[in-house]
């Protein structure tokens, strides 16, 4: 409780910390999680499967492409947006972050950022960069490498 | 206690060390009580009958555990763990899995879980995608100049490239964001990375004593990402995603 209250002020209001958490949060948190034992009675979970069905857009469809094309057309290309530039943002997070314990996906991403931005030689505290999780075929996190050089907007 | 010997069933939330000085105000599925055996105790409620699985029941399970984990290390049971009576809880859970439960309680004694969810702002990311690619800017201008209903192929090409670019960028940002927090965690599990809508979800395991600095780091990260990714953090929770499954031989050795 103390923790939750304290943290509301932390993060300057950018970090959303729902309390109490919503049903969706709960489902994500506990469904198929926790210790499973072979109990004598295991209750059938009526209705739960309904909660997990979420109507997500399948991205590889014509409709989706048209929707994205439209969304792109609505953008005003001359408006630069007022947020921090993307390269600086990515670089900042990678610098600050973690060379320690990461998943394969994150290691992959990090490599990419180092290709893009050059790696800082002064690697930080944890010397074990290439240990866990970077096992090559560690599943769905791996993506084809697609790398675009950041280009200055015209 | 009411149903304890009247053929009622017992729902188990999780297992703690016994004795534990716990205060549980959450309603749960009924009054929450301890069933102890040796130096372990199961947190339980009597339930009338199966089936279980209403939304309120799912939430009650999570709420009780969320409250308990702030007071003591707890190994959360999967929702729907119900045994026939108190004796079955002692015999089939606390006694049979004593070794595993003790090991997990030791291993997870000082940690809490937080769930991070990062949801991209589509417009902001599309803007970034365009900013990164001169080719796409050119294509976009060309498509904008087309009269309605024409150039369907070009439209699709633009849409496909933008959709892929959006997902790719959401994935990169999500990875970098989770990576940035990983110095504050003892373990983490990426549960979804750049999903269909670019959502990234991760379960983060944090030392109790580091909670404050973790929350500071998460807050700073959220501020950095604002405008591009909305950050949502649920917790503290018991280590739902990090509990190890018991030995398969043990689990399958039902009939004694």
Coordinates of C-alpha atoms in Angstrom, one line a residue:
Chain A
X1 CA 0.0 0.0 0.0
X2 CA 2.7 2.4 0.9
X3 CA 4.4 1.4 -2.2
X4 CA 1.5 2.2 -4.4
X5 CA 0.8 5.6 -2.8
X6 CA 4.4 6.7 -2.9
X7 CA 4.7 5.9 -6.5
X8 CA 1.7 7.9 -7.7
X9 CA 3.9 11.0 -7.3
X10 CA 6.8 9.3 -8.9
X11 CA 7.1 9.4 -12.6
X12 CA 5.5 12.8 -12.9
X13 CA 2.1 11.3 -13.9
X14 CA 3.4 9.7 -17.1
X15 CA 3.4 6.2 -15.6
X16 CA -0.1 4.9 -15.3
X17 CA -0.5 2.7 -12.2
X18 CA -4.1 1.5 -12.0
X19 CA -5.4 0.7 -8.5
X20 CA -7.3 -1.4 -8.3
X21 CA -6.3 -3.1 -11.4
X22 CA -8.9 -3.8 -14.1
X23 CA -10.2 -7.1 -15.0
X24 CA -8.1 -7.1 -18.2
X25 CA -5.0 -6.6 -16.0
X26 CA -6.1 -9.4 -13.8
X27 CA -6.6 -11.8 -16.7
X28 CA -3.2 -10.9 -18.1
X29 CA -1.7 -11.4 -14.7
X30 CA -3.1 -14.6 -13.5
X31 CA -4.6 -16.6 -16.3
X32 CA -2.5 -19.7 -16.8
X33 CA 0.0 -18.3 -14.3
X34 CA 1.0 -19.5 -10.9
X35 CA 1.7 -22.9 -9.5
X36 CA -0.3 -25.8 -11.1
X37 CA -0.6 -28.9 -9.0
X38 CA -2.3 -32.1 -9.8
X39 CA -5.1 -31.6 -7.4
X40 CA -7.8 -34.1 -6.8
X41 CA -10.4 -31.6 -7.8
X42 CA -9.6 -29.1 -10.5
X43 CA -12.4 -26.7 -11.2
X44 CA -13.6 -26.1 -14.7
X45 CA -13.2 -22.6 -15.6
X46 CA -16.5 -21.6 -17.0
X47 CA -16.5 -18.3 -18.9
X48 CA -12.9 -17.5 -18.6
X49 CA -12.1 -18.3 -22.1
X50 CA -14.5 -15.5 -23.1
X51 CA -12.3 -13.0 -21.4
X52 CA -9.2 -14.0 -23.4
X53 CA -10.8 -13.5 -26.8
X54 CA -9.9 -10.0 -27.8
X55 CA -10.9 -8.7 -31.1
X56 CA -7.5 -7.8 -32.5
X57 CA -6.9 -6.6 -35.9
X58 CA -5.0 -9.0 -38.0
X59 CA -2.4 -6.9 -39.5
X60 CA -1.7 -8.7 -42.7
X61 CA -4.9 -7.8 -44.5
X62 CA -5.9 -5.5 -47.3
X63 CA -8.2 -3.6 -45.0
X64 CA -5.4 -3.0 -42.6
X65 CA -3.1 -1.7 -45.3
X66 CA -5.8 0.6 -46.5
X67 CA -6.4 1.8 -43.0
X68 CA -2.7 2.5 -42.5
X69 CA -2.5 4.3 -45.9
X70 CA -5.3 6.5 -44.9
X71 CA -3.8 7.2 -41.5
X72 CA -0.6 8.2 -43.2
X73 CA -2.4 10.5 -45.6
X74 CA -4.0 12.3 -42.7
X75 CA -0.6 13.1 -41.2
X76 CA 0.6 16.6 -42.0
X77 CA 4.1 15.9 -43.3
X78 CA 5.3 19.4 -42.5
X79 CA 4.4 19.2 -38.9
X80 CA 7.4 17.8 -37.1
X81 CA 5.8 16.8 -33.9
X82 CA 7.0 18.3 -30.7
X83 CA 8.5 15.2 -29.0
X84 CA 12.1 14.2 -28.8
X85 CA 13.6 12.8 -31.9
X86 CA 13.4 9.1 -32.3
X87 CA 17.1 8.4 -32.7
X88 CA 17.9 10.3 -29.5
X89 CA 15.2 8.5 -27.7
X90 CA 16.3 5.1 -28.7
X91 CA 19.9 5.9 -28.0
X92 CA 19.1 7.3 -24.6
X93 CA 17.2 4.2 -23.5
X94 CA 19.9 1.9 -24.8
X95 CA 22.7 3.8 -23.1
X96 CA 20.9 3.9 -19.8
X97 CA 19.6 0.4 -20.1
X98 CA 20.8 -2.7 -19.5
X99 CA 23.5 -4.7 -20.7
X100 CA 22.7 -7.2 -18.1
X101 CA 19.7 -9.5 -17.9
X102 CA 17.7 -9.3 -21.1
X103 CA 15.8 -11.5 -23.4
X104 CA 17.0 -12.5 -26.8
X105 CA 14.8 -9.9 -28.4
X106 CA 16.4 -7.2 -26.4
X107 CA 19.9 -8.3 -27.1
X108 CA 19.0 -8.4 -30.8
X109 CA 17.7 -4.9 -30.6
X110 CA 20.7 -3.7 -28.8
X111 CA 23.0 -5.0 -31.4
X112 CA 21.0 -3.1 -33.9
X113 CA 21.3 0.1 -32.0
X114 CA 25.0 -0.3 -31.7
X115 CA 25.2 -0.7 -35.4
X116 CA 23.1 2.4 -35.9
X117 CA 24.7 4.6 -33.3
X118 CA 28.0 3.0 -32.6
X119 CA 28.6 1.3 -29.3
X120 CA 30.0 3.1 -26.3
X121 CA 33.1 1.4 -25.5
X122 CA 32.7 2.1 -21.8
X123 CA 30.3 -0.7 -21.2
X124 CA 28.8 -0.6 -17.8
X125 CA 28.9 -2.7 -14.7
X126 CA 27.7 -6.1 -15.7
X127 CA 30.4 -7.6 -17.8
X128 CA 28.3 -10.4 -19.0
X129 CA 26.8 -9.1 -22.1
X130 CA 26.2 -12.1 -24.2
X131 CA 24.9 -14.6 -21.8
X132 CA 21.4 -15.6 -21.2
X133 CA 18.5 -15.4 -23.5
X134 CA 20.6 -14.7 -26.5
X135 CA 20.4 -18.4 -27.4
X136 CA 19.7 -18.0 -31.1
X137 CA 16.5 -19.8 -31.6
X138 CA 14.8 -18.6 -28.5
X139 CA 11.5 -18.3 -30.2
X140 CA 9.1 -15.8 -31.5
X141 CA 11.0 -12.8 -30.4
X142 CA 13.4 -13.2 -33.3
X143 CA 12.6 -11.1 -36.2
X144 CA 14.1 -10.6 -39.6
X145 CA 16.5 -7.8 -39.4
X146 CA 15.3 -4.8 -41.2
X147 CA 17.4 -1.8 -40.7
X148 CA 16.7 1.6 -42.0
X149 CA 19.1 4.4 -41.6
X150 CA 17.4 7.4 -39.9
X151 CA 17.1 10.1 -42.4
X152 CA 16.7 13.7 -41.7
X153 CA 13.3 15.0 -42.6
X154 CA 13.2 17.3 -45.5
Chain B
X1 CA -16.2 -22.8 10.1
X2 CA -19.1 -23.5 7.9
X3 CA -18.4 -25.8 5.0
X4 CA -15.2 -27.3 6.3
X5 CA -16.7 -30.7 6.9
X6 CA -19.9 -30.5 5.1
X7 CA -18.6 -31.6 1.8
X8 CA -17.7 -28.1 0.8
X9 CA -14.7 -27.5 -1.3
X10 CA -11.6 -25.4 -0.5
X11 CA -10.1 -22.9 -2.9
X12 CA -6.4 -22.2 -2.5
X13 CA -4.9 -18.8 -3.3
X14 CA -1.3 -19.5 -2.5
X15 CA 1.2 -20.8 0.0
X16 CA 3.2 -18.9 2.6
X17 CA 5.5 -19.8 5.4
X18 CA 3.9 -20.7 8.6
X19 CA 3.5 -19.0 10.9
X20 CA 2.8 -15.8 9.0
X21 CA 1.3 -12.7 10.5
X22 CA -1.0 -11.7 7.7
X23 CA -3.9 -9.3 7.5
X24 CA -6.2 -10.0 4.6
X25 CA -9.0 -7.5 4.2
X26 CA -9.8 -8.4 0.6
X27 CA -13.1 -10.2 0.3
X28 CA -11.8 -13.1 -1.6
X29 CA -14.1 -15.9 -2.6
X30 CA -15.2 -16.0 1.0
X31 CA -13.4 -15.4 4.3
X32 CA -9.7 -16.1 3.9
X33 CA -8.2 -18.6 6.3
X34 CA -5.0 -20.5 6.7
X35 CA -4.6 -24.2 6.6
X36 CA -1.2 -25.1 8.0
X37 CA 1.0 -28.1 7.8
X38 CA 4.6 -28.1 9.2
X39 CA 6.1 -24.8 8.3
X40 CA 3.8 -24.1 5.3
X41 CA 0.3 -22.6 5.2
X42 CA -2.2 -22.5 2.4
X43 CA -4.4 -19.4 2.1
X44 CA -7.9 -20.7 1.4
X45 CA -11.5 -19.9 1.2
X46 CA -14.4 -22.4 1.3
X47 CA -16.3 -22.5 -1.9
X48 CA -19.7 -24.0 -2.3
X49 CA -19.3 -25.9 -5.5
X50 CA -17.8 -25.8 -8.9
X51 CA -17.7 -24.5 -11.4
X52 CA -15.7 -21.5 -10.6
X53 CA -14.7 -18.9 -13.1
X54 CA -16.8 -15.8 -12.8
X55 CA -15.0 -12.5 -13.3
X56 CA -15.5 -11.5 -9.8
X57 CA -13.9 -14.8 -8.6
X58 CA -10.9 -14.3 -10.8
X59 CA -10.4 -10.8 -9.5
X60 CA -10.9 -12.0 -5.9
X61 CA -8.1 -14.5 -6.4
X62 CA -5.8 -11.8 -7.7
X63 CA -6.7 -9.2 -5.1
X64 CA -6.1 -11.5 -2.2
X65 CA -2.7 -12.4 -3.5
X66 CA -1.8 -8.8 -4.3
X67 CA -2.6 -7.9 -0.7
X68 CA -0.7 -10.8 0.8
X69 CA 2.4 -10.4 -1.3
X70 CA 3.0 -7.0 0.2
X71 CA 3.2 -8.6 3.6
X72 CA 5.0 -11.9 3.0
X73 CA 6.5 -14.1 0.3
X74 CA 3.7 -16.1 -1.3
X75 CA 3.7 -18.7 -4.0
X76 CA 0.6 -18.0 -6.0
X77 CA -1.5 -21.0 -7.1
X78 CA -3.1 -21.0 -10.5
X79 CA -6.7 -19.8 -10.4
X80 CA -9.1 -22.6 -9.9
X81 CA -7.0 -24.8 -7.6
X82 CA -9.7 -26.4 -5.5
X83 CA -9.4 -29.4 -3.2
X84 CA -12.1 -31.4 -1.5
X85 CA -11.4 -30.5 2.1
X86 CA -8.9 -29.2 4.6
X87 CA -7.3 -32.6 4.9
X88 CA -6.8 -32.8 1.1
X89 CA -5.1 -29.4 1.2
X90 CA -2.6 -30.7 3.8
X91 CA -2.1 -34.0 2.1
X92 CA -2.2 -33.3 -1.6
X93 CA -0.7 -29.8 -1.6
X94 CA 1.3 -29.0 1.5
X95 CA 2.7 -32.4 2.2
X96 CA 3.2 -33.8 -1.3
X97 CA 4.7 -30.6 -2.7
X98 CA 6.5 -29.5 0.5
X99 CA 10.0 -29.8 -1.0
X100 CA 9.0 -27.8 -4.1
X101 CA 7.1 -25.2 -2.2
X102 CA 9.9 -24.6 0.3
X103 CA 12.4 -24.3 -2.6
X104 CA 10.2 -21.8 -4.4
X105 CA 9.6 -19.8 -1.2
X106 CA 13.3 -19.6 -0.6
X107 CA 14.1 -18.7 -4.2
X108 CA 11.3 -16.0 -4.4
X109 CA 11.5 -14.8 -0.8
X110 CA 12.6 -11.3 -1.6
X111 CA 11.0 -10.4 -4.9
X112 CA 7.8 -8.9 -6.3
X113 CA 6.4 -8.9 -9.8
X114 CA 5.3 -5.9 -11.8
X115 CA 3.6 -6.1 -15.1
X116 CA 4.5 -3.6 -17.7
X117 CA 2.4 -2.8 -20.7
X118 CA 3.4 -0.4 -23.4
X119 CA 0.8 0.7 -25.9
X120 CA 2.0 2.7 -28.9
X121 CA 0.4 5.9 -30.2
X122 CA -0.2 5.0 -33.8
X123 CA 0.0 8.5 -35.2
X124 CA 3.2 9.4 -33.5
X125 CA 4.9 6.2 -34.7
X126 CA 3.7 6.6 -38.2
X127 CA 5.2 10.1 -38.2
X128 CA 8.5 8.5 -37.0
X129 CA 8.3 5.9 -39.7
X130 CA 8.0 8.6 -42.3
X131 CA 10.7 10.6 -40.8
X132 CA 13.0 7.6 -41.1
X133 CA 12.4 6.8 -44.7
X134 CA 12.7 9.2 -47.7
X135 CA 11.2 6.5 -50.0
X136 CA 8.0 6.3 -47.9
X137 CA 7.7 10.1 -47.8
X138 CA 7.9 10.2 -51.5
X139 CA 5.3 7.4 -51.9
X140 CA 3.1 9.1 -49.3
X141 CA 3.1 12.3 -51.3
X142 CA 2.3 10.5 -54.5
X143 CA -0.6 8.8 -52.9
X144 CA -1.9 12.0 -51.4
X145 CA -2.0 13.5 -54.8
X146 CA -4.2 10.7 -56.3
X147 CA -7.8 11.3 -56.9
X148 CA -10.3 9.2 -54.8
X149 CA -10.5 5.6 -55.9
X150 CA -7.4 5.6 -58.0
X151 CA -4.0 4.1 -57.5
X152 CA -5.2 1.3 -55.3
X153 CA -1.9 -0.6 -55.8
X154 CA 0.1 2.3 -54.6
X155 CA -2.2 2.8 -51.7
X156 CA -1.8 -0.8 -50.7
X157 CA 2.0 -0.6 -51.1
X158 CA 2.1 2.5 -48.8
X159 CA -0.3 0.9 -46.3
X160 CA 1.7 -2.3 -46.2
X161 CA 5.0 -0.5 -45.7
X162 CA 3.6 1.8 -43.1
X163 CA 1.9 -1.1 -41.2
X164 CA 5.2 -3.0 -41.2
X165 CA 7.2 0.1 -40.3
X166 CA 4.7 0.7 -37.4
X167 CA 5.1 -2.8 -36.0
X168 CA 8.8 -2.8 -36.4
X169 CA 9.2 0.5 -34.6
X170 CA 6.8 -0.5 -31.9
X171 CA 8.9 -3.6 -31.4
X172 CA 12.2 -1.7 -31.3
X173 CA 10.8 0.8 -28.8
X174 CA 9.3 -1.9 -26.7
X175 CA 12.6 -3.8 -26.6
X176 CA 14.6 -0.8 -25.8
X177 CA 12.1 0.3 -23.0
X178 CA 12.1 -3.1 -21.4
X179 CA 15.9 -3.2 -21.8
X180 CA 16.2 0.1 -20.1
X181 CA 14.4 -1.2 -17.0
X182 CA 16.3 -4.5 -16.9
X183 CA 19.1 -3.0 -14.7
X184 CA 16.4 -2.6 -12.0
X185 CA 15.1 -6.1 -12.2
X186 CA 16.4 -9.5 -11.2
X187 CA 14.5 -11.3 -14.0
X188 CA 12.1 -10.4 -16.7
X189 CA 9.9 -12.2 -19.2
X190 CA 8.7 -10.5 -22.3
X191 CA 5.2 -11.9 -22.9
X192 CA 4.4 -10.0 -26.0
X193 CA 6.7 -8.0 -28.1
X194 CA 5.3 -5.7 -30.8
X195 CA 2.1 -7.7 -31.1
X196 CA -0.5 -7.0 -33.8
X197 CA -1.2 -3.5 -32.3
X198 CA 2.4 -2.9 -31.4
X199 CA 1.7 -3.7 -27.7
X200 CA 4.6 -4.9 -25.6
X201 CA 4.0 -6.7 -22.4
X202 CA 6.6 -7.9 -19.9
X203 CA 6.6 -9.4 -16.4
X204 CA 9.4 -7.9 -14.3
X205 CA 10.8 -9.4 -11.2
X206 CA 12.1 -6.8 -8.7
X207 CA 13.8 -7.0 -5.3
X208 CA 11.4 -5.7 -2.6
X209 CA 14.2 -3.5 -1.3
X210 CA 14.7 -2.0 -4.8
X211 CA 11.0 -1.2 -5.4
X212 CA 11.4 2.5 -4.9
X213 CA 14.3 2.9 -7.3
X214 CA 12.5 0.6 -9.8
X215 CA 9.4 2.8 -9.7
X216 CA 11.5 5.9 -10.2
X217 CA 13.1 4.3 -13.2
X218 CA 9.8 3.2 -14.6
X219 CA 8.4 6.7 -14.1
X220 CA 11.4 8.3 -15.8
X221 CA 11.0 5.8 -18.7
X222 CA 7.3 6.6 -19.0
X223 CA 8.1 10.3 -19.2
X224 CA 10.7 9.7 -21.9
X225 CA 8.3 7.5 -23.9
X226 CA 5.3 9.8 -23.5
X227 CA 3.8 10.7 -26.8
X228 CA 4.9 7.5 -28.4
X229 CA 4.2 4.7 -25.9
X230 CA 1.8 4.8 -23.0
X231 CA 3.2 3.0 -20.1
X232 CA 1.0 1.0 -17.6
X233 CA 2.5 -0.7 -14.6
X234 CA 0.5 -3.2 -12.5
X235 CA 1.8 -4.3 -9.2
X236 CA 3.2 -5.2 -6.9
X237 CA 2.1 -8.7 -7.5
X238 CA 3.3 -12.1 -6.3
X239 CA 5.7 -13.7 -8.8
X240 CA 3.0 -15.3 -10.9
X241 CA 5.1 -15.6 -14.0
X242 CA 8.2 -16.8 -12.3
X243 CA 6.9 -19.8 -10.3
X244 CA 8.6 -23.0 -11.5
X245 CA 6.4 -26.0 -12.3
X246 CA 6.9 -28.9 -9.9
X247 CA 8.8 -31.9 -11.0
X248 CA 6.8 -33.7 -13.6
X249 CA 7.2 -37.1 -11.9
X250 CA 5.8 -35.6 -8.7
X251 CA 2.9 -34.0 -10.4
X252 CA 1.8 -37.1 -12.3
X253 CA 2.2 -39.5 -9.4
X254 CA -1.4 -39.1 -8.5
X255 CA -2.7 -42.5 -7.6
X256 CA -0.7 -43.6 -4.6

